[in-house]
PDB file of C-alpha atoms in Angstrom:
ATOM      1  CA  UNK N 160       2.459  20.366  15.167  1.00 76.00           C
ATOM      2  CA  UNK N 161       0.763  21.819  12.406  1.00 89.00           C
ATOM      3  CA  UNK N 162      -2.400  19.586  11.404  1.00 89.00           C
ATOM      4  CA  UNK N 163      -1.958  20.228   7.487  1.00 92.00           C
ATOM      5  CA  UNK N 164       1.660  19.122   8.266  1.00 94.00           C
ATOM      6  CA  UNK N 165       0.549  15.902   9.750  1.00 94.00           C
ATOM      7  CA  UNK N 166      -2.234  15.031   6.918  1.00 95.00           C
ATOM      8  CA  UNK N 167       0.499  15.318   4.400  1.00 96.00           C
ATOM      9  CA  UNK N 168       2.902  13.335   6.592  1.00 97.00           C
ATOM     10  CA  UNK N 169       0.218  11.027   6.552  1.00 98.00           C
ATOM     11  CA  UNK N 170      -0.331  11.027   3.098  1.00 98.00           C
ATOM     12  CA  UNK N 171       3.048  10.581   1.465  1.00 98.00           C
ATOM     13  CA  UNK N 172       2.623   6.815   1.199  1.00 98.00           C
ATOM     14  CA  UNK N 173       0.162   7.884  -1.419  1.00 98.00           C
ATOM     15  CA  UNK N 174       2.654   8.937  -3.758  1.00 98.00           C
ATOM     16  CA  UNK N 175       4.362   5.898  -4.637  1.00 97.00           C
ATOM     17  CA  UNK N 176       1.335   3.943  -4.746  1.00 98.00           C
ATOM     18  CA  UNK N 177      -0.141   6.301  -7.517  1.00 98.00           C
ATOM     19  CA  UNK N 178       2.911   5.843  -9.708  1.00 98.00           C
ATOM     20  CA  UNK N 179       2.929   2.355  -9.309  1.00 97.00           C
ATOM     21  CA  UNK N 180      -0.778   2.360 -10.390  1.00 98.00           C
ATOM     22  CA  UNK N 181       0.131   4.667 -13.133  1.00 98.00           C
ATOM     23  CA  UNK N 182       3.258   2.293 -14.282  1.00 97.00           C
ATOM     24  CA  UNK N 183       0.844  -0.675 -14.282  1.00 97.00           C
ATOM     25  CA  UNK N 184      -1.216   1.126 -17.241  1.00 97.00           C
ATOM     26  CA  UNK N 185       1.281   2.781 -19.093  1.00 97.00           C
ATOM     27  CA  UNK N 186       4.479   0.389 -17.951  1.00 97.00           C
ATOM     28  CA  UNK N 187       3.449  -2.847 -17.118  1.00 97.00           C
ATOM     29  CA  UNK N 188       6.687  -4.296 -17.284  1.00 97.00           C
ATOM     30  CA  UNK N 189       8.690  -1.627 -15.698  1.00 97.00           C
ATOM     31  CA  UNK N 190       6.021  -1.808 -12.803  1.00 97.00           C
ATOM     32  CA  UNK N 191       6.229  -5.764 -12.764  1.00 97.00           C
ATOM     33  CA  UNK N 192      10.036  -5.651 -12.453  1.00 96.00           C
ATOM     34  CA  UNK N 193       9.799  -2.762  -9.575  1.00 94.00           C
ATOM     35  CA  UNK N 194       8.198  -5.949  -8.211  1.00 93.00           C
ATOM     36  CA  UNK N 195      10.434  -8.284  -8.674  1.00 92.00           C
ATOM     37  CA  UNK N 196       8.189  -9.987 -11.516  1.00 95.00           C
ATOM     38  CA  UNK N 197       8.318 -10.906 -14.911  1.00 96.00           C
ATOM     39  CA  UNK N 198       5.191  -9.562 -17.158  1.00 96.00           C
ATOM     40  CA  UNK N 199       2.733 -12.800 -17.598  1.00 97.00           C
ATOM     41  CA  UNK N 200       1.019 -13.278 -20.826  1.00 97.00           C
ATOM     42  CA  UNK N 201      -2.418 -13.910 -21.620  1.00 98.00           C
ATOM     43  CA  UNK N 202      -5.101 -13.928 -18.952  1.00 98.00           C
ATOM     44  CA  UNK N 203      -2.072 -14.271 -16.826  1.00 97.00           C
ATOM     45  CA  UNK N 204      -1.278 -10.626 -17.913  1.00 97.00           C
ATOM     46  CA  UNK N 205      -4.857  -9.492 -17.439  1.00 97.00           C
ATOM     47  CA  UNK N 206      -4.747 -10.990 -13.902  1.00 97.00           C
ATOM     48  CA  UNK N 207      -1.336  -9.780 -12.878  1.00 97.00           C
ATOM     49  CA  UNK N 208      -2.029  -6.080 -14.112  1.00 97.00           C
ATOM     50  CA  UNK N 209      -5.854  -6.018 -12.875  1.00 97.00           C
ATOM     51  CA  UNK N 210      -5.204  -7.342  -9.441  1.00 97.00           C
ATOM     52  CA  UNK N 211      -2.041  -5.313  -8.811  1.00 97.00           C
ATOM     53  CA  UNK N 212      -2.805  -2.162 -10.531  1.00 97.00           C
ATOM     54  CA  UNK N 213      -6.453  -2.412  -8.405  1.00 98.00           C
ATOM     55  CA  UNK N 214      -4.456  -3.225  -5.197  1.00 98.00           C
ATOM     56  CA  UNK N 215      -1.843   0.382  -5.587  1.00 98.00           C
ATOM     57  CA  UNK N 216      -5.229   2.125  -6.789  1.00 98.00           C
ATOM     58  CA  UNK N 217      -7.285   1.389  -3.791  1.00 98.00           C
ATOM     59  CA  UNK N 218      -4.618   1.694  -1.411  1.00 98.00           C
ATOM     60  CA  UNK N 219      -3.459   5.480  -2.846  1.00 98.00           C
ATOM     61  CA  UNK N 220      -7.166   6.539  -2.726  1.00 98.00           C
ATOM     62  CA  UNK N 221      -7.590   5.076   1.270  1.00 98.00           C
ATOM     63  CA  UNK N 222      -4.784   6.742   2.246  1.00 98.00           C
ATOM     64  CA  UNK N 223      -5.269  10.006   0.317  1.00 98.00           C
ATOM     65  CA  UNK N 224      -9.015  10.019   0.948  1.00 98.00           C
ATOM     66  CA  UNK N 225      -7.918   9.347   4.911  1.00 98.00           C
ATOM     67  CA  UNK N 226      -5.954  12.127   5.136  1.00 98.00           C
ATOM     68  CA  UNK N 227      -7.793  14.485   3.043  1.00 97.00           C
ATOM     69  CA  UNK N 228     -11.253  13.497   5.009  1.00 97.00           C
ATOM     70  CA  UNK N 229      -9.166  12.381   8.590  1.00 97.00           C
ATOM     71  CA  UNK N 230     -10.996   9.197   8.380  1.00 98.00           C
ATOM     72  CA  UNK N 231      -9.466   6.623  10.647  1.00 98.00           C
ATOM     73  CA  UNK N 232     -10.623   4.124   9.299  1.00 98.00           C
ATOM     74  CA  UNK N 233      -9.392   4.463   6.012  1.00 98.00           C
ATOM     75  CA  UNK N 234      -6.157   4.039   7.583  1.00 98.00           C
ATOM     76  CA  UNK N 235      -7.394   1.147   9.174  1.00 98.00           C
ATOM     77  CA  UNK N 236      -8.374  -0.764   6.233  1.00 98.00           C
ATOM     78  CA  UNK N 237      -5.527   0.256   4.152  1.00 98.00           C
ATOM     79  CA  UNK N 238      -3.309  -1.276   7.202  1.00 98.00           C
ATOM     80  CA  UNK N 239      -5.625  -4.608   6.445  1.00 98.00           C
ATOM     81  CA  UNK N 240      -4.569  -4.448   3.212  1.00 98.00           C
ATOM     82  CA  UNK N 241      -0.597  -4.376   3.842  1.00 98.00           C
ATOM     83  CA  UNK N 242      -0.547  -6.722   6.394  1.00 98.00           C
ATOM     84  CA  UNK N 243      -2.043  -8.946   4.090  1.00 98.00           C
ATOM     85  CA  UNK N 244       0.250  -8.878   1.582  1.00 98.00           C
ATOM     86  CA  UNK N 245       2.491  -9.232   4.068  1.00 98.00           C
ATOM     87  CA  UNK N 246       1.203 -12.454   5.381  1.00 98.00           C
ATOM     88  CA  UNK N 247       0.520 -13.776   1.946  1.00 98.00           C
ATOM     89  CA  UNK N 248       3.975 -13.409   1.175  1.00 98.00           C
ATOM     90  CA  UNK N 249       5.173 -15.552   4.312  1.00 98.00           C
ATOM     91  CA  UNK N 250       2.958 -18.185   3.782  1.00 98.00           C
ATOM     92  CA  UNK N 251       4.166 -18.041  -0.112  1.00 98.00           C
ATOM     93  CA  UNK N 252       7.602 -18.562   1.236  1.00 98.00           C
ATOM     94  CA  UNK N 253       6.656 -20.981   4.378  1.00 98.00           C
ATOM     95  CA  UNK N 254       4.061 -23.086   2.076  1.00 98.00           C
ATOM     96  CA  UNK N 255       5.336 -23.040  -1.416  1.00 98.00           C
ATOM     97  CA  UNK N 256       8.613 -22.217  -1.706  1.00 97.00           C
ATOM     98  CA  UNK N 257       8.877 -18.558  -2.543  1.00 98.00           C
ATOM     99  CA  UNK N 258      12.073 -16.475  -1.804  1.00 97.00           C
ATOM    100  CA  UNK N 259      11.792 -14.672   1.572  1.00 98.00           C
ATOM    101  CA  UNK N 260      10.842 -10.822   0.178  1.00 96.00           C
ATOM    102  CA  UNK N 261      12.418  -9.698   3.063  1.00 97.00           C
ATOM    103  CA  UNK N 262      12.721  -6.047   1.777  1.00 96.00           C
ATOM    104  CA  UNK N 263       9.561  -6.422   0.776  1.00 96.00           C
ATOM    105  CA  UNK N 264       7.749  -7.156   3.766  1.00 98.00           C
ATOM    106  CA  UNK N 265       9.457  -4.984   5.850  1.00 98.00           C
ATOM    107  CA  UNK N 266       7.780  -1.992   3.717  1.00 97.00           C
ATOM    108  CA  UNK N 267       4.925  -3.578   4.130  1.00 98.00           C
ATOM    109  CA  UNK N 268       5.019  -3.909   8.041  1.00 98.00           C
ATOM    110  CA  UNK N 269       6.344  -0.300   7.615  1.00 98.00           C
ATOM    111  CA  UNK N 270       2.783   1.208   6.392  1.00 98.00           C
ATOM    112  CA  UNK N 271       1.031  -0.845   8.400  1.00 98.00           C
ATOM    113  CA  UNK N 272       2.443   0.752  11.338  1.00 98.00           C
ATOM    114  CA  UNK N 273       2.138   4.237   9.691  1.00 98.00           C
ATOM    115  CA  UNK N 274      -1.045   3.642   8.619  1.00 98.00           C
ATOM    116  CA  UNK N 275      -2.212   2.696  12.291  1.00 98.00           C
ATOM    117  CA  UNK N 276      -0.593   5.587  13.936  1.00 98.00           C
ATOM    118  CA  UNK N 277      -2.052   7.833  10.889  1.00 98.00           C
ATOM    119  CA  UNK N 278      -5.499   6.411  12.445  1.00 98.00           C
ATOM    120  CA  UNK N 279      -4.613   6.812  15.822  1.00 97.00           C
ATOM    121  CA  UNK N 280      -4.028  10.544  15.485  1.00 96.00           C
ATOM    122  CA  UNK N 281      -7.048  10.946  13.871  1.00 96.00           C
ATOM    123  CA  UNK N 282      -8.797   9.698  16.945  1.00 95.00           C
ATOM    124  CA  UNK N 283      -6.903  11.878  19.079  1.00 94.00           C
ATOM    125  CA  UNK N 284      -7.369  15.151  17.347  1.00 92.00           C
ATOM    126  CA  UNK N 285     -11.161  14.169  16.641  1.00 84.00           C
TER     127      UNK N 285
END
């Protein structure tokens, strides 16, 4: 298959992270709700749209920057950074009582496994 092919395969994960980054600026509550939150106020609203918007940012620019660069271990840390989630949201459901985001964490074990085979081609093809 056609490497440029693959790097944009591997990059299309990208996308939706950018708009969600972009929603948190100019839509905060449009991009909370995509979330299944309601917009916080106060330093509640500062936390909720710093930490997430910095979480969509950095994880669009590792995967972007991995396949632009084939850097492997972008992948890898960007596959740190949905598997936490993911685990953060089980122990939020096993520990204090969250709803299950099933949907949720399924997408995230999703591009954790894309972002591990992303890396793993990039080792082969190195």
């Amino acid at each position: 298959m056609n490497k440029n092919i693959v790097r944009l395969i591997m990059a299309l994960p990208a996308i939706p992270m950018v708009l969600t980054t972009i929603n948190f600026v100019i839509n905060p509550s449009k991009a909370a709700e995509a979330l299944g939150m309601e917009l916080l106020t106060g330093i509640g609203l500062s936390t909720q749209l710093g930490d997430f918007g910095a979480f969509f940012a950095v994880a669009a620019f590792l995967i972007g920057a991995g396949s632009l660069f084939m850097k492997s271990e972008y992948f890898k840390i960007a596959a740190l950074l949905f598997g936490s989630a993911a685990l953060f949201r089980t122990i939020a459901w096993a520990l204090n009582g969250a709803d299950f985001a099933t949907s949720l964490i399924i997408s995230e074990v999703v591009l954790v496994v894309w972002m591990l085979v992303s890396a793993e081609y990039i080792k082969r093809v190195s």
